[in-house]
Coordinates of C-alpha atoms in Angstrom, one line a residue:
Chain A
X22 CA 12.2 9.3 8.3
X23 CA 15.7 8.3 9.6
X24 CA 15.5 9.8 12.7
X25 CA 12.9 7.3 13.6
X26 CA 13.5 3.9 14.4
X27 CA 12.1 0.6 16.0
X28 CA 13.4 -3.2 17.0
X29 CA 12.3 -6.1 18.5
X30 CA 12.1 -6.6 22.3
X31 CA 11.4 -9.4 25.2
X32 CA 7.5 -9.2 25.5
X33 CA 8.5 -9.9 29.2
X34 CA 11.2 -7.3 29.6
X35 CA 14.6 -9.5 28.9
X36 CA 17.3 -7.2 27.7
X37 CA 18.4 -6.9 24.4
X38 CA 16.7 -5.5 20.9
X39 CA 16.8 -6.8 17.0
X40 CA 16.3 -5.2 13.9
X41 CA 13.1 -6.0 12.1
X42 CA 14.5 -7.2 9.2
X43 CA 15.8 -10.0 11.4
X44 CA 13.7 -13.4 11.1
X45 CA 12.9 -13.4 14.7
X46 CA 9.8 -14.6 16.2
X47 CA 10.4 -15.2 20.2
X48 CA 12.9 -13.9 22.8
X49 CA 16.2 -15.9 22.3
X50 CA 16.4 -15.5 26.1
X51 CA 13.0 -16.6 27.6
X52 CA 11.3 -18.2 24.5
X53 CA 8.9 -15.5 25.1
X54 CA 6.8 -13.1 22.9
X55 CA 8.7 -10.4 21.3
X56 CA 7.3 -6.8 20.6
X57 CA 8.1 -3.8 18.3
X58 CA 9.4 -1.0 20.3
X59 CA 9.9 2.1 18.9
X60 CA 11.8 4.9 20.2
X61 CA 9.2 7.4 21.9
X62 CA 11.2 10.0 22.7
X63 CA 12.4 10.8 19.2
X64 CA 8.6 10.7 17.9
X65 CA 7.9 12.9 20.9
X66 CA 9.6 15.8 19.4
X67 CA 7.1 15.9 16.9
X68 CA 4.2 17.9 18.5
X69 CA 0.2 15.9 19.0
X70 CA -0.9 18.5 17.1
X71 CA 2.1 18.4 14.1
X72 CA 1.6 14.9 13.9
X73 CA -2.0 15.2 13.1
X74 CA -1.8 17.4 10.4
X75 CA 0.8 14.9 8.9
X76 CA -1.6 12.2 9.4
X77 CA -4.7 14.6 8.1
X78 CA -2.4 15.9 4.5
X79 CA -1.8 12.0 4.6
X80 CA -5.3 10.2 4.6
X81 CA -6.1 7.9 1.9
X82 CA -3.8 10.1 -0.9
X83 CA -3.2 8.6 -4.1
X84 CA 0.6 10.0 -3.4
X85 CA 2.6 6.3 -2.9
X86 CA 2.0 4.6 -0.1
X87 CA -0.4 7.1 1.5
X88 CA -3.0 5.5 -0.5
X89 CA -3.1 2.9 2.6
X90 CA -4.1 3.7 6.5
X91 CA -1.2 2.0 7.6
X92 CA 1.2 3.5 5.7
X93 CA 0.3 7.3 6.3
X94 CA 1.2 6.2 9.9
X95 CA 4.5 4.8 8.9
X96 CA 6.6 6.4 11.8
X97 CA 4.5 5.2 14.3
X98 CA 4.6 1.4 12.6
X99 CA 7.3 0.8 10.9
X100 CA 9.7 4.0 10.3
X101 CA 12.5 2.2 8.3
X102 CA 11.1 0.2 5.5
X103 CA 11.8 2.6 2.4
X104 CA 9.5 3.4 -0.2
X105 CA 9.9 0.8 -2.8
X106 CA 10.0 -2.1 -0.1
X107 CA 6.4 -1.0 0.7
X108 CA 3.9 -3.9 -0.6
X109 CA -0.2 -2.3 -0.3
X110 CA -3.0 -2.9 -1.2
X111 CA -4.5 0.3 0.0
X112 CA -5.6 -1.4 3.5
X113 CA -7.1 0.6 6.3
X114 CA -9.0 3.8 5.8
X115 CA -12.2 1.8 6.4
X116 CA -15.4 3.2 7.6
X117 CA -17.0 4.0 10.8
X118 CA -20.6 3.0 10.8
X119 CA -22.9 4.3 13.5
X120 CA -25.1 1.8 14.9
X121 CA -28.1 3.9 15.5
X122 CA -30.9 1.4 15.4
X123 CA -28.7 -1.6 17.0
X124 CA -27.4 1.4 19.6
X125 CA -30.9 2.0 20.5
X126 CA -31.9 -1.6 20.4
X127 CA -29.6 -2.4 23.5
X128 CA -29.4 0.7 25.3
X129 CA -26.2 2.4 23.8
X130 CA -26.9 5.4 22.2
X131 CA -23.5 6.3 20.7
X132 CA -22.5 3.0 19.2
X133 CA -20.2 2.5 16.3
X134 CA -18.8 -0.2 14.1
X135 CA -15.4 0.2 13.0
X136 CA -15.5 -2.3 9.1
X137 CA -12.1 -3.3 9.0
X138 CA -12.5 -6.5 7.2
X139 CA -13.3 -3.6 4.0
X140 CA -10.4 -4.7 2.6
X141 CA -8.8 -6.5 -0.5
X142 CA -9.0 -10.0 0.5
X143 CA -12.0 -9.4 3.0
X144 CA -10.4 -9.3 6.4
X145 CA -8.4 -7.1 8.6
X146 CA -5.3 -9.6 8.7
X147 CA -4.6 -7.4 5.7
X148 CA -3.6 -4.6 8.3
X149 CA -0.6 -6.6 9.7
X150 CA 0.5 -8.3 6.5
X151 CA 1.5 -5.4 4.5
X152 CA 3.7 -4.3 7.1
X153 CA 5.4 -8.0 7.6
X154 CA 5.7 -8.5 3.9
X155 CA 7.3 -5.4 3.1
X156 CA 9.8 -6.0 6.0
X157 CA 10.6 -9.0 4.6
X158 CA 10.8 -7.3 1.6
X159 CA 13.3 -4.7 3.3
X160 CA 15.3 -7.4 4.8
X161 CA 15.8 -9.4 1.1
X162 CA 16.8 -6.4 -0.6
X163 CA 19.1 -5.3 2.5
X164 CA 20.6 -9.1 1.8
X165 CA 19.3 -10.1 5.7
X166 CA 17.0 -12.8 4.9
X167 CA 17.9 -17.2 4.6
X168 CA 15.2 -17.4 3.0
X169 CA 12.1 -15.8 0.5
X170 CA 9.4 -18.4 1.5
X171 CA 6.4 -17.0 3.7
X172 CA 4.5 -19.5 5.7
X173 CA 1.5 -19.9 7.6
X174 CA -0.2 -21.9 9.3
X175 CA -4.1 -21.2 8.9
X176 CA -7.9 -22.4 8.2
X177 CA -8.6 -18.6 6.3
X178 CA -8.1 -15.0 6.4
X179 CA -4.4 -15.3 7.2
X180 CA -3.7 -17.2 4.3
X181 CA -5.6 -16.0 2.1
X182 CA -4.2 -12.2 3.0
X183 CA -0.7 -13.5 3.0
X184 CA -0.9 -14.9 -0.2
X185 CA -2.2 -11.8 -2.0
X186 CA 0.6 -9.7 -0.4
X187 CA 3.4 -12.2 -1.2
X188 CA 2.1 -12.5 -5.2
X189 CA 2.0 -8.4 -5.1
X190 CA 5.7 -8.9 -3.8
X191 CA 6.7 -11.5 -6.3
X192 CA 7.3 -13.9 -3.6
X193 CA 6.9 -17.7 -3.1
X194 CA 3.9 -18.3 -0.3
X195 CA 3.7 -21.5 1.2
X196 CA 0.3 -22.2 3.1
X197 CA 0.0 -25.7 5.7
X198 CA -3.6 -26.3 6.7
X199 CA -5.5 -29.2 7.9
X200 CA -7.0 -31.4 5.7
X201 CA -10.6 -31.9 5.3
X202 CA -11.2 -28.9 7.4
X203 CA -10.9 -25.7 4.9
X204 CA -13.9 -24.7 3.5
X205 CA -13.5 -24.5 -0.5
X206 CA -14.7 -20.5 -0.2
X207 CA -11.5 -20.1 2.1
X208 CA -9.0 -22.4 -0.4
X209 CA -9.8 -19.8 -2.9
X210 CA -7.8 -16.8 -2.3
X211 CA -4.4 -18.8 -1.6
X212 CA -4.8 -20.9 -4.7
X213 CA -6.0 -18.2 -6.7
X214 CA -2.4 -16.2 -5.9
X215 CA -1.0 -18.8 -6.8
X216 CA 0.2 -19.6 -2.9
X217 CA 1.4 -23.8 -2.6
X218 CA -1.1 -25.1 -0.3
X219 CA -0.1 -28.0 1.8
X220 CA -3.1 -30.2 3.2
X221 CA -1.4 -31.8 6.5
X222 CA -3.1 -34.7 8.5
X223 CA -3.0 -33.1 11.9
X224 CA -5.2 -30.2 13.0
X225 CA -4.2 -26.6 13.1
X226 CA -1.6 -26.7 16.1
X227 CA -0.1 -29.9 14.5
X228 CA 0.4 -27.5 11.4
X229 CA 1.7 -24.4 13.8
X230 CA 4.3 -27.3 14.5
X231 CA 5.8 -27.4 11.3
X232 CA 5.8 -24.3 10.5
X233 CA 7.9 -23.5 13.4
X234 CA 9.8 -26.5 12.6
X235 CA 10.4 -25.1 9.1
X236 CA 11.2 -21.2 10.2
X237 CA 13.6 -22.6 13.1
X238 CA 15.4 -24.4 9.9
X239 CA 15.4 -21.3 8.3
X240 CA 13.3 -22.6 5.5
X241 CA 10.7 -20.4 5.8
X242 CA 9.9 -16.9 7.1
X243 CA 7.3 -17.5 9.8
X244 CA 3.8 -14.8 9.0
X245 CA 1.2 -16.3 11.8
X246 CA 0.4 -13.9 14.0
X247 CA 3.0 -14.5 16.9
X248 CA 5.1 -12.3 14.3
X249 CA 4.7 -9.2 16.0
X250 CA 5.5 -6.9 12.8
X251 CA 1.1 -8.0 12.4
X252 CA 0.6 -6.1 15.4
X253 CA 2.0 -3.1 14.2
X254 CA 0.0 -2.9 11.4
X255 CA -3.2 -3.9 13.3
X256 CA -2.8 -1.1 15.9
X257 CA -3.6 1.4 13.2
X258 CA -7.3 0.6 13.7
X259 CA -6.8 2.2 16.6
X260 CA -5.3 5.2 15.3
X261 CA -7.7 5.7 12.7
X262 CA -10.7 5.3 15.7
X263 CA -9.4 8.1 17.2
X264 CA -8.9 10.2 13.7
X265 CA -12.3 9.0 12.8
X266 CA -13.7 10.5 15.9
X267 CA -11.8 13.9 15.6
X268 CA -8.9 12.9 17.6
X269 CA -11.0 12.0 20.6
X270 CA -10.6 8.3 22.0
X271 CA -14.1 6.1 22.9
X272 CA -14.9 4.9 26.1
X273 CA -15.0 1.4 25.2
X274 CA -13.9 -0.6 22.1
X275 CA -15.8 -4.2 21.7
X276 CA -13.2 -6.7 20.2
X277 CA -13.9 -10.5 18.7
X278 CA -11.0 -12.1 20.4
X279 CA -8.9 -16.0 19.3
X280 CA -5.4 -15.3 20.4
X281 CA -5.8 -11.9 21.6
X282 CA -4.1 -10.3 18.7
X283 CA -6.3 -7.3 18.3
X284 CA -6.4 -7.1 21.7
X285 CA -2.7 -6.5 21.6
X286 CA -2.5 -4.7 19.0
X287 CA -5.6 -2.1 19.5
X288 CA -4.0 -1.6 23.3
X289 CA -1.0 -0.7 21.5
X290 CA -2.2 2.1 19.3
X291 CA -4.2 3.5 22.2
X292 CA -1.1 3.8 24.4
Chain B
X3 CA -25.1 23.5 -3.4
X4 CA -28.2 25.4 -4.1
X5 CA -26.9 26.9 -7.6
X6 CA -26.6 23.9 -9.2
X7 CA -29.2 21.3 -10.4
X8 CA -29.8 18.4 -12.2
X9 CA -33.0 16.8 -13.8
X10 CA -34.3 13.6 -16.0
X11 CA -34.6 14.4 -19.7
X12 CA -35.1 12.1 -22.7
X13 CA -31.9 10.0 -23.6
X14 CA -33.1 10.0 -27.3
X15 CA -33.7 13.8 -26.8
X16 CA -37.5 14.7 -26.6
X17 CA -38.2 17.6 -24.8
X18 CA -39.2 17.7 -20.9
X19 CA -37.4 17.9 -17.7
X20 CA -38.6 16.0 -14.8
X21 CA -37.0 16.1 -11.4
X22 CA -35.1 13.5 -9.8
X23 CA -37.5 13.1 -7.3
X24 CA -39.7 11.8 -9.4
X25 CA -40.6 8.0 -10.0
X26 CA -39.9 7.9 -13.6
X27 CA -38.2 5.6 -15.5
X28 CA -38.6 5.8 -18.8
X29 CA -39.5 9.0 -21.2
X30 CA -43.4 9.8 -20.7
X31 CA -43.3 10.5 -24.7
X32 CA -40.8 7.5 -26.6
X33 CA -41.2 5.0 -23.7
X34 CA -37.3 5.6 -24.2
X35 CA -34.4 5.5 -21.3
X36 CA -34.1 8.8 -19.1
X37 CA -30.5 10.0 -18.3
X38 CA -29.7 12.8 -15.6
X39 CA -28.9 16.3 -17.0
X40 CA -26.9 18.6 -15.5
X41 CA -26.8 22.4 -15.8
X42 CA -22.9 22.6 -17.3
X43 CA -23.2 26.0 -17.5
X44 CA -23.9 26.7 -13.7
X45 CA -20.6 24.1 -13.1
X46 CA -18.7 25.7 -15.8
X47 CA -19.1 28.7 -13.5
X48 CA -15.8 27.3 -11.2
X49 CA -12.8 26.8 -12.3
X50 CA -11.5 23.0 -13.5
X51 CA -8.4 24.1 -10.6
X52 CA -11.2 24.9 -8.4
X53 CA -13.1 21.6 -8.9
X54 CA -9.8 19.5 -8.3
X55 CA -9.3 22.1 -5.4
X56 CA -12.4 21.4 -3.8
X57 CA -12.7 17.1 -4.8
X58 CA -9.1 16.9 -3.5
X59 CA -10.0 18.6 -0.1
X60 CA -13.3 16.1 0.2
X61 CA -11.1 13.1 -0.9
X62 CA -12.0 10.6 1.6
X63 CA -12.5 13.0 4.9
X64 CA -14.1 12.1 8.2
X65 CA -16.6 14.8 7.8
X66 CA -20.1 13.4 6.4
X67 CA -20.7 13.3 3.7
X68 CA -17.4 13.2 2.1
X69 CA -16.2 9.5 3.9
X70 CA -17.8 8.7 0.3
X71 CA -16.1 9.0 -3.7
X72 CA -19.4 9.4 -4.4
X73 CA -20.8 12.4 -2.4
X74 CA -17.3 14.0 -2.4
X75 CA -18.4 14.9 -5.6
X76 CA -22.2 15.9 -5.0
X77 CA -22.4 19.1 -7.5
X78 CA -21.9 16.6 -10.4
X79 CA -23.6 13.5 -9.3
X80 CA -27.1 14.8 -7.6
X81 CA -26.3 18.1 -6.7
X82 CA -30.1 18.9 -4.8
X83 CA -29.6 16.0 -2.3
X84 CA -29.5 17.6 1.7
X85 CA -27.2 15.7 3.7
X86 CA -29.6 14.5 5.9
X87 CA -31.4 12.4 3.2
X88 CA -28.0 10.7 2.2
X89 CA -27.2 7.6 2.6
X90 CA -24.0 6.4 2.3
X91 CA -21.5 3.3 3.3
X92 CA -18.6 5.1 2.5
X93 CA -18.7 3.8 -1.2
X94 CA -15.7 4.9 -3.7
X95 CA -12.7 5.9 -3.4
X96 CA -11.3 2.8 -4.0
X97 CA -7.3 1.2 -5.0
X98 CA -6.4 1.9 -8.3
X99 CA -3.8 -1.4 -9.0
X100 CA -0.7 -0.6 -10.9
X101 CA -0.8 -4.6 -12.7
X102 CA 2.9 -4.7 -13.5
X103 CA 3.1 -8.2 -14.0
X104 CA 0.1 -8.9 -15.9
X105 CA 0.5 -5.9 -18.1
X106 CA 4.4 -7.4 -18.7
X107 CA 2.6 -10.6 -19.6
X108 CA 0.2 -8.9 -22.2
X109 CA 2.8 -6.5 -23.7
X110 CA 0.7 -3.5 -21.9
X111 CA 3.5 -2.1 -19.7
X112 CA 1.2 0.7 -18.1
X113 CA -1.8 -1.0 -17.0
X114 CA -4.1 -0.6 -13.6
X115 CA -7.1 -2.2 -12.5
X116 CA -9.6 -0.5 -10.5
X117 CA -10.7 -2.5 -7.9
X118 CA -14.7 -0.7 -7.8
X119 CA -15.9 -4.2 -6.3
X120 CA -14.0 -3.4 -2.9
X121 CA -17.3 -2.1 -1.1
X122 CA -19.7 -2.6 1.9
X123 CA -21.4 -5.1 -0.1
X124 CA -18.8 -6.2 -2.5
X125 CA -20.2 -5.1 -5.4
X126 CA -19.7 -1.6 -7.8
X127 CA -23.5 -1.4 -7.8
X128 CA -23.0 0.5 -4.3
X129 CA -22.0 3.3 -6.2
X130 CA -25.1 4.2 -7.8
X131 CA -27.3 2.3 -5.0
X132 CA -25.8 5.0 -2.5
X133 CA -27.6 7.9 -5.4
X134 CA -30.5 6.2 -5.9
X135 CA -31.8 5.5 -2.1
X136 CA -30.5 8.9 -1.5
X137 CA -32.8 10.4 -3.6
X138 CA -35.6 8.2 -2.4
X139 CA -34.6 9.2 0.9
X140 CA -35.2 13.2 -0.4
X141 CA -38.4 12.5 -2.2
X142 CA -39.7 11.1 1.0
X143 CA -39.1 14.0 2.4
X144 CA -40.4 15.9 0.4
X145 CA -43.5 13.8 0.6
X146 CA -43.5 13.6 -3.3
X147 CA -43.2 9.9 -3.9
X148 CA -46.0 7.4 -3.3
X149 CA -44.5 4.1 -2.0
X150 CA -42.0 3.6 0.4
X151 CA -41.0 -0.1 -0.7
X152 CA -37.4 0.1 -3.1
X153 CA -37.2 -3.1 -5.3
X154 CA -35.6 -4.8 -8.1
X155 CA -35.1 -8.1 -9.7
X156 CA -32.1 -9.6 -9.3
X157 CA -29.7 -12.4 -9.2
X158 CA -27.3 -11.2 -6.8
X159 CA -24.9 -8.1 -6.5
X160 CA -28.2 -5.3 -7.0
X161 CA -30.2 -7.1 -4.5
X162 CA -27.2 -7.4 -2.1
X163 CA -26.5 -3.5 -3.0
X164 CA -30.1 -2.6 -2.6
X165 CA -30.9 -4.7 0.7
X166 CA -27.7 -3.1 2.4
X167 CA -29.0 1.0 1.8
X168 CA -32.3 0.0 2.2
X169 CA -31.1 -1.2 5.7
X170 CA -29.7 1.4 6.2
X171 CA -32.4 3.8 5.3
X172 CA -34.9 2.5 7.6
X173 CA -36.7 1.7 4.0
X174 CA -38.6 -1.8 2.8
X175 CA -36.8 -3.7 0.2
X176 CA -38.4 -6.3 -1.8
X177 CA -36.2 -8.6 -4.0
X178 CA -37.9 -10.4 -6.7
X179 CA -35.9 -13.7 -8.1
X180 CA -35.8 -16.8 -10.4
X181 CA -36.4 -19.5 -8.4
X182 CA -33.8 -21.9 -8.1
X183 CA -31.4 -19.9 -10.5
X184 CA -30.0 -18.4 -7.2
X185 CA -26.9 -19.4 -4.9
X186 CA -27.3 -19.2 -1.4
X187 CA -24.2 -17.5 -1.1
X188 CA -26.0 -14.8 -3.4
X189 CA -29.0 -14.7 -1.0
X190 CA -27.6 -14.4 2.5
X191 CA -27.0 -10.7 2.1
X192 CA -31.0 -9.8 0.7
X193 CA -31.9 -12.1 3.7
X194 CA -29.4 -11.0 6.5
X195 CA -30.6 -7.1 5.7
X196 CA -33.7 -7.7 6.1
X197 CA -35.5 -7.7 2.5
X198 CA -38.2 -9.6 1.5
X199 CA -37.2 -11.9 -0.8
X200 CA -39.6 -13.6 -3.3
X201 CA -39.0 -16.4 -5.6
X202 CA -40.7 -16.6 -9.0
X203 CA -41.6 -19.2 -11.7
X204 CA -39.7 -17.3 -14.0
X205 CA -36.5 -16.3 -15.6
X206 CA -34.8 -13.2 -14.8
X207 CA -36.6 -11.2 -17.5
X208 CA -40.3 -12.2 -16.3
X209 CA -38.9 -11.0 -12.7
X210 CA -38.2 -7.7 -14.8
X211 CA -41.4 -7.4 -15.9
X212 CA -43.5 -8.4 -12.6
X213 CA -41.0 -5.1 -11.6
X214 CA -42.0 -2.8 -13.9
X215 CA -46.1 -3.7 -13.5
X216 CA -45.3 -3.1 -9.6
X217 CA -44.0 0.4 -10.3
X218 CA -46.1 1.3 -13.3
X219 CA -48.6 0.7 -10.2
X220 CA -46.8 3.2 -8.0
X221 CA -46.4 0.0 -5.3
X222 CA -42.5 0.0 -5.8
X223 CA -40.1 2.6 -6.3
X224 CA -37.9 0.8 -9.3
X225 CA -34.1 0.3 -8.6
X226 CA -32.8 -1.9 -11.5
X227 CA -30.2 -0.1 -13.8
X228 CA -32.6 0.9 -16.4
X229 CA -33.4 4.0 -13.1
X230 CA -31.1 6.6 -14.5
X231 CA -29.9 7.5 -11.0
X232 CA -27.8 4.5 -10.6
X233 CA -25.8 5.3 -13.7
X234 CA -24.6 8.9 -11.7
X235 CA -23.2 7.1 -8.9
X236 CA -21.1 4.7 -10.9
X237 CA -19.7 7.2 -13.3
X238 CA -17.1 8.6 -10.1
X239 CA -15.4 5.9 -11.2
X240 CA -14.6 8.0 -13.8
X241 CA -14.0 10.8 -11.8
X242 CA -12.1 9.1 -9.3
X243 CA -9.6 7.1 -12.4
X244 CA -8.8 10.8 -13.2
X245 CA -7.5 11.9 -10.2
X246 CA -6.3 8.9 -9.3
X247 CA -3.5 9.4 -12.2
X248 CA -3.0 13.1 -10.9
X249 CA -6.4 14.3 -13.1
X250 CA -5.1 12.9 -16.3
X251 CA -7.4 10.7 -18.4
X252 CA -5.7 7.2 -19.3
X253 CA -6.1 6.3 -23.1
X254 CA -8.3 3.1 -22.8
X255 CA -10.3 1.8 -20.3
X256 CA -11.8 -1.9 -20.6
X257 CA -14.9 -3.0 -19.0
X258 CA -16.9 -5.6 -18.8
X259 CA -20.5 -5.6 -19.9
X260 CA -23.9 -6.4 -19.1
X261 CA -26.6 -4.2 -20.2
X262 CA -23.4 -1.7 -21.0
X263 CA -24.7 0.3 -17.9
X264 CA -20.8 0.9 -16.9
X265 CA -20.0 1.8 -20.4
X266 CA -22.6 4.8 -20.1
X267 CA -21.6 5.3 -16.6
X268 CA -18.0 5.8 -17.4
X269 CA -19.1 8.0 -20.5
X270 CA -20.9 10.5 -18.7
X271 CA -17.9 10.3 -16.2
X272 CA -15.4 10.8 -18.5
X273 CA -17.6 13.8 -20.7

């Protein structure tokens, strides 16, 4: 594992790279995006085809973490979080459905639905949240971290997935939503992990605001989505596509898009 | 496959073998419950290493059948089932939850939760539903059965379970209900799969029985629990608590209970 490694760089190219462990969410240069970037050459000496067997012996074992999709790709997503920083919930390894009578319906013959929301709170924000708690995880045991509070901002899945991974990690969850706007189904998850839910009069920008506010202060550790350790987790969808299809890559994939995210983080994979 | 076999016979032990293609439900002599038999001698045949061998290479694969816990173990579940009369959404294989906190709290230090509810449809009932429209599917084929329409009473999770693999098979589905005793978040799935749902003036048990007159009828194939079939599916989770823990048995396992059709399930697992 230690041969591979990955940081934090400018989105937009700026010099410079961070460790992961570091509570960083944009450039410090350009205020821009920031993305994982891990180093290809050393994961090139590992043949296509050695790789696949290591992915194939890996695939949905009950052998700690390999019991999760993400983590059976760990070199690829997040090589140097150790073993017993790891916080699953066996995400990822989720079916591949063909369409057949929908295919035939509207004229694609060889259509498939990838179910990633099969997952232990019910969405594929799961994906990405095991790998940011566990880094967090890394960085509090490596002594790195101001803080142990995650935060989010969110109307849903996101808090309702990071509150599930932060009570598996033993750690304090805070959750800012708008109030009057959160369906009681979606209050359920965070409240039943026992997350603090904070009902703000603003809608769900004003609370992006704060939490911002509160990560810049070092408060909290920030979990939306412009964290790009989610991405990382999310691109093994992609990964498991192309496993799922024999190691051959679709034409097309067909993506619900808000902020892009799984846009992002599918291209990622693919590449 | 073809070397081993499996058949109805009397739960209370008259004598009589009937094949699982069959619509029975009940013992033609004592009116008692059926249970599926298999022929242990024929499986006794391989070798327990060679079992493990041979579930531990299915576990979770690409390759259909064997996306599915269930059908990864065929030979002890319904061994005479082709593959292309299977129908499956990948059901099984599912997290086994090491519940360190809780089991601290409770003075039960090694305690796991199997989380059999994380499913296409969200229930456990997709482990046996996945058997028992399988079947169907095979006694279709066959051109043995009379109807074509799969139904059940229900007040949620079997109708959801059924309506799905009925779906899925290209097969009717009709749902028979209390009225009014029934949330709508419990009816979108019957609905969104296309079953046809029909409310009665009656409790759950006079649904029962309006089931059992259909089928007695041959104008429904039966799918509540009392169908032996259903009880084969669900008792991987035996299988699959076993290897999970490295194909050691644990020394309790707690359940919750309805008609105690998970108690027998996990039984014949276990045996």
């Amino acid at each position: 594992m230690a041969r591979y490694r990955a940081v934090f760089r400018c989105f937009s190219g700026c010099p410079g790279e961070y460790p992961l462990t570091q509570a960083l969410y944009r450039c410090p240069q350009c205020d821009g995006l920031l993305e994982v970037s891990h180093d290809i050459e050393a994961l090139r000496e590992r043949s296509a085809s050695a790789w696949i067997k290591l992915f194939e012996d890996r695939w949905m074992r009950t052998q700690w973490p390999y019991g999760s999709g993400v983590w059976g790709k760990r070199e690829w997503v997040a090589p140097e979080v150790p073993d017993d920083s790891i916080v699953s919930t066996g995400e990822g390894g989720t079916n591949i459905y063909w369409a057949e009578r929908l295919g035939r319906e509207i004229g694609v013959p060889d259509l498939w639905v990838k179910l990633c929301g099969n997952s232990h709170t019910g969405s594929f924000k799961d994906l990405g949240m095991t790998v940011l708690v566990s880094v967090v995880r890394q960085a509090i045991a490596e002594g790195t971290l101001a803080t142990r509070v995650l935060c989010c901002a969110s109307t849903g899945d996101t808090s309702a997935s990071l509150a599930a991974y932060g009570a598996a990690a033993g750690l304090p969850v805070a959750v800012l939503l708008p109030r009057g706007r959160v369906s009681t189904a979606q209050l359920v998850q965070p409240l039943a992990h026992g997350a603090r839910v904070f009902a703000l009069e603003t809608d769900f920008d004003g609370c992006m605001e704060v939490v911002k506010e509160l990560s810049r202060r070092r408060l909290v550790y920030l979990a939306n989505s412009m964290n790009p350790l989610r991405i990382e987790g999310q691109k093994t969808v992609a990964l498991e596509i192309v496993q799922q299809f024999d190691w051959e890559s679709p034409d097309w994939v067909i993506l619900p898009s808000g902020n892009l995210g799984n846009a992002a983080a599918l291209h990622a994979g693919f590449e």
